[in-house]
Amino acid sequence: MAFLKTLPVRPVLSRPVYGGREKREIPEFPKRTETGKTGKHSTPPRCRWCAHFARPGRALGYCASADRPDLLPAYGEHHPLRRLPADQGESCAGFRLHPALGP
């Protein structure tokens, strides 16, 4: 019955690799400071409605905001996207910061 004897097994995460770091170590996310900046670079304000949370004036020509009924529909009357004016949203009055990027 020697084959039933259990031996202590070290967990996978306790094997040091690359200068003492653990294998499968999960990196920490950058922490926000009191000013909302992470590290050396600040996060630019981004619209919660624009495609890919674009900054005003850098959208790809469309707006998904329900707050902009003044814009023409992009692909028909009931389509959710609206066409931006020539300034690509630079003067957008409905710009709101995405909640994940706010204070």
PDB file of C-alpha atoms in Angstrom:
ATOM      1  CA  MET A   1       0.000   0.000   0.000  1.00  0.00           C
ATOM      2  CA  ALA A   2       2.991   2.272  -0.398  1.00  0.00           C
ATOM      3  CA  PHE A   3       1.493   3.758  -3.553  1.00  0.00           C
ATOM      4  CA  LEU A   4      -1.297   5.363  -1.482  1.00  0.00           C
ATOM      5  CA  LYS A   5       1.202   7.349   0.543  1.00  0.00           C
ATOM      6  CA  THR A   6       0.856  11.033  -0.277  1.00  0.00           C
ATOM      7  CA  LEU A   7       3.796  13.322  -0.546  1.00  0.00           C
ATOM      8  CA  PRO A   8       3.677  17.052   0.129  1.00  0.00           C
ATOM      9  CA  VAL A   9       3.249  18.965  -3.127  1.00  0.00           C
ATOM     10  CA  ARG A  10       4.433  22.516  -3.585  1.00  0.00           C
ATOM     11  CA  PRO A  11       1.898  24.832  -5.251  1.00  0.00           C
ATOM     12  CA  VAL A  12       2.704  25.971  -8.787  1.00  0.00           C
ATOM     13  CA  LEU A  13       2.837  29.613  -7.747  1.00  0.00           C
ATOM     14  CA  SER A  14       5.640  29.021  -5.254  1.00  0.00           C
ATOM     15  CA  ARG A  15       8.275  28.183  -7.887  1.00  0.00           C
ATOM     16  CA  PRO A  16      10.436  31.274  -8.362  1.00  0.00           C
ATOM     17  CA  VAL A  17      11.149  32.206 -11.963  1.00  0.00           C
ATOM     18  CA  TYR A  18      13.072  35.156 -13.445  1.00  0.00           C
ATOM     19  CA  GLY A  19      14.839  36.717 -10.507  1.00  0.00           C
ATOM     20  CA  GLY A  20      12.493  35.696  -7.721  1.00  0.00           C
ATOM     21  CA  ARG A  21       9.205  36.565  -9.413  1.00  0.00           C
ATOM     22  CA  GLU A  22       6.538  33.917  -9.194  1.00  0.00           C
ATOM     23  CA  LYS A  23       5.410  31.947 -12.224  1.00  0.00           C
ATOM     24  CA  ARG A  24       1.933  33.046 -13.348  1.00  0.00           C
ATOM     25  CA  GLU A  25       2.226  36.184 -11.279  1.00  0.00           C
ATOM     26  CA  ILE A  26      -0.627  38.584 -11.977  1.00  0.00           C
ATOM     27  CA  PRO A  27       0.617  42.132 -12.636  1.00  0.00           C
ATOM     28  CA  GLU A  28      -0.939  44.952 -10.672  1.00  0.00           C
ATOM     29  CA  PHE A  29      -2.965  47.581 -12.470  1.00  0.00           C
ATOM     30  CA  PRO A  30      -1.655  51.133 -12.218  1.00  0.00           C
ATOM     31  CA  LYS A  31      -3.212  52.905  -9.278  1.00  0.00           C
ATOM     32  CA  ARG A  32      -4.844  56.287  -9.743  1.00  0.00           C
ATOM     33  CA  THR A  33      -3.480  59.212  -7.795  1.00  0.00           C
ATOM     34  CA  GLU A  34      -5.565  61.938  -6.180  1.00  0.00           C
ATOM     35  CA  THR A  35      -5.528  63.908  -9.437  1.00  0.00           C
ATOM     36  CA  GLY A  36      -6.871  60.955 -11.417  1.00  0.00           C
ATOM     37  CA  LYS A  37      -3.608  60.407 -13.270  1.00  0.00           C
ATOM     38  CA  THR A  38      -1.859  57.067 -13.449  1.00  0.00           C
ATOM     39  CA  GLY A  39       1.904  57.187 -13.411  1.00  0.00           C
ATOM     40  CA  LYS A  40       3.512  59.621 -15.859  1.00  0.00           C
ATOM     41  CA  HIS A  41       0.643  59.790 -18.349  1.00  0.00           C
ATOM     42  CA  SER A  42      -2.792  61.189 -17.728  1.00  0.00           C
ATOM     43  CA  THR A  43      -5.952  59.624 -19.098  1.00  0.00           C
ATOM     44  CA  PRO A  44      -7.569  61.951 -21.631  1.00  0.00           C
ATOM     45  CA  PRO A  45     -11.233  62.743 -21.058  1.00  0.00           C
ATOM     46  CA  ARG A  46     -13.377  60.515 -23.232  1.00  0.00           C
ATOM     47  CA  CYS A  47     -17.034  60.591 -24.115  1.00  0.00           C
ATOM     48  CA  ARG A  48     -19.137  57.732 -22.791  1.00  0.00           C
ATOM     49  CA  TRP A  49     -21.172  57.715 -26.003  1.00  0.00           C
ATOM     50  CA  CYS A  50     -18.553  57.944 -28.747  1.00  0.00           C
ATOM     51  CA  ALA A  51     -17.163  54.876 -30.470  1.00  0.00           C
ATOM     52  CA  HIS A  52     -14.183  53.647 -28.461  1.00  0.00           C
ATOM     53  CA  PHE A  53     -14.831  56.479 -25.950  1.00  0.00           C
ATOM     54  CA  ALA A  54     -13.288  59.063 -28.287  1.00  0.00           C
ATOM     55  CA  ARG A  55     -12.452  62.567 -27.193  1.00  0.00           C
ATOM     56  CA  PRO A  56     -14.537  65.406 -28.630  1.00  0.00           C
ATOM     57  CA  GLY A  57     -13.279  66.255 -32.084  1.00  0.00           C
ATOM     58  CA  ARG A  58     -11.713  62.842 -32.628  1.00  0.00           C
ATOM     59  CA  ALA A  59     -14.789  60.699 -33.196  1.00  0.00           C
ATOM     60  CA  LEU A  60     -15.044  58.663 -36.377  1.00  0.00           C
ATOM     61  CA  GLY A  61     -18.050  60.595 -37.668  1.00  0.00           C
ATOM     62  CA  TYR A  62     -20.787  59.007 -35.577  1.00  0.00           C
ATOM     63  CA  CYS A  63     -22.411  59.654 -32.217  1.00  0.00           C
ATOM     64  CA  ALA A  64     -24.430  57.130 -30.189  1.00  0.00           C
ATOM     65  CA  SER A  65     -25.705  59.623 -27.623  1.00  0.00           C
ATOM     66  CA  ALA A  66     -29.402  59.802 -26.874  1.00  0.00           C
ATOM     67  CA  ASP A  67     -28.734  63.394 -25.754  1.00  0.00           C
ATOM     68  CA  ARG A  68     -28.124  64.623 -29.327  1.00  0.00           C
ATOM     69  CA  PRO A  69     -31.493  64.622 -31.156  1.00  0.00           C
ATOM     70  CA  ASP A  70     -30.234  67.613 -33.158  1.00  0.00           C
ATOM     71  CA  LEU A  71     -27.951  65.347 -35.236  1.00  0.00           C
ATOM     72  CA  LEU A  72     -29.190  63.586 -38.355  1.00  0.00           C
ATOM     73  CA  PRO A  73     -29.529  59.782 -38.233  1.00  0.00           C
ATOM     74  CA  ALA A  74     -26.566  57.982 -39.799  1.00  0.00           C
ATOM     75  CA  TYR A  75     -28.332  55.128 -41.604  1.00  0.00           C
ATOM     76  CA  GLY A  76     -32.044  55.823 -41.357  1.00  0.00           C
ATOM     77  CA  GLU A  77     -34.649  57.173 -38.994  1.00  0.00           C
ATOM     78  CA  HIS A  78     -34.517  54.412 -36.364  1.00  0.00           C
ATOM     79  CA  HIS A  79     -30.781  53.701 -36.436  1.00  0.00           C
ATOM     80  CA  PRO A  80     -29.040  54.393 -33.071  1.00  0.00           C
ATOM     81  CA  LEU A  81     -26.026  56.202 -34.598  1.00  0.00           C
ATOM     82  CA  ARG A  82     -26.146  59.836 -35.645  1.00  0.00           C
ATOM     83  CA  ARG A  83     -23.847  61.711 -38.018  1.00  0.00           C
ATOM     84  CA  LEU A  84     -21.523  64.240 -36.447  1.00  0.00           C
ATOM     85  CA  PRO A  85     -21.076  67.709 -37.939  1.00  0.00           C
ATOM     86  CA  ALA A  86     -17.920  68.661 -39.840  1.00  0.00           C
ATOM     87  CA  ASP A  87     -15.975  69.404 -36.621  1.00  0.00           C
ATOM     88  CA  GLN A  88     -16.268  65.694 -35.638  1.00  0.00           C
ATOM     89  CA  GLY A  89     -17.838  66.529 -32.281  1.00  0.00           C
ATOM     90  CA  GLU A  90     -15.375  69.217 -31.190  1.00  0.00           C
ATOM     91  CA  SER A  91     -18.223  71.474 -30.046  1.00  0.00           C
ATOM     92  CA  CYS A  92     -20.331  68.667 -28.571  1.00  0.00           C
ATOM     93  CA  ALA A  93     -22.648  69.981 -25.862  1.00  0.00           C
ATOM     94  CA  GLY A  94     -23.670  66.464 -24.820  1.00  0.00           C
ATOM     95  CA  PHE A  95     -20.132  65.291 -24.024  1.00  0.00           C
ATOM     96  CA  ARG A  96     -20.009  63.356 -20.775  1.00  0.00           C
ATOM     97  CA  LEU A  97     -16.995  61.671 -19.266  1.00  0.00           C
ATOM     98  CA  HIS A  98     -17.238  57.884 -19.140  1.00  0.00           C
ATOM     99  CA  PRO A  99     -17.974  56.788 -15.530  1.00  0.00           C
ATOM    100  CA  ALA A 100     -14.956  54.471 -15.443  1.00  0.00           C
ATOM    101  CA  LEU A 101     -12.650  57.405 -16.177  1.00  0.00           C
ATOM    102  CA  GLY A 102     -14.244  59.911 -13.828  1.00  0.00           C
ATOM    103  CA  PRO A 103     -13.372  60.719 -10.231  1.00  0.00           C
TER     104      PRO A 103
END
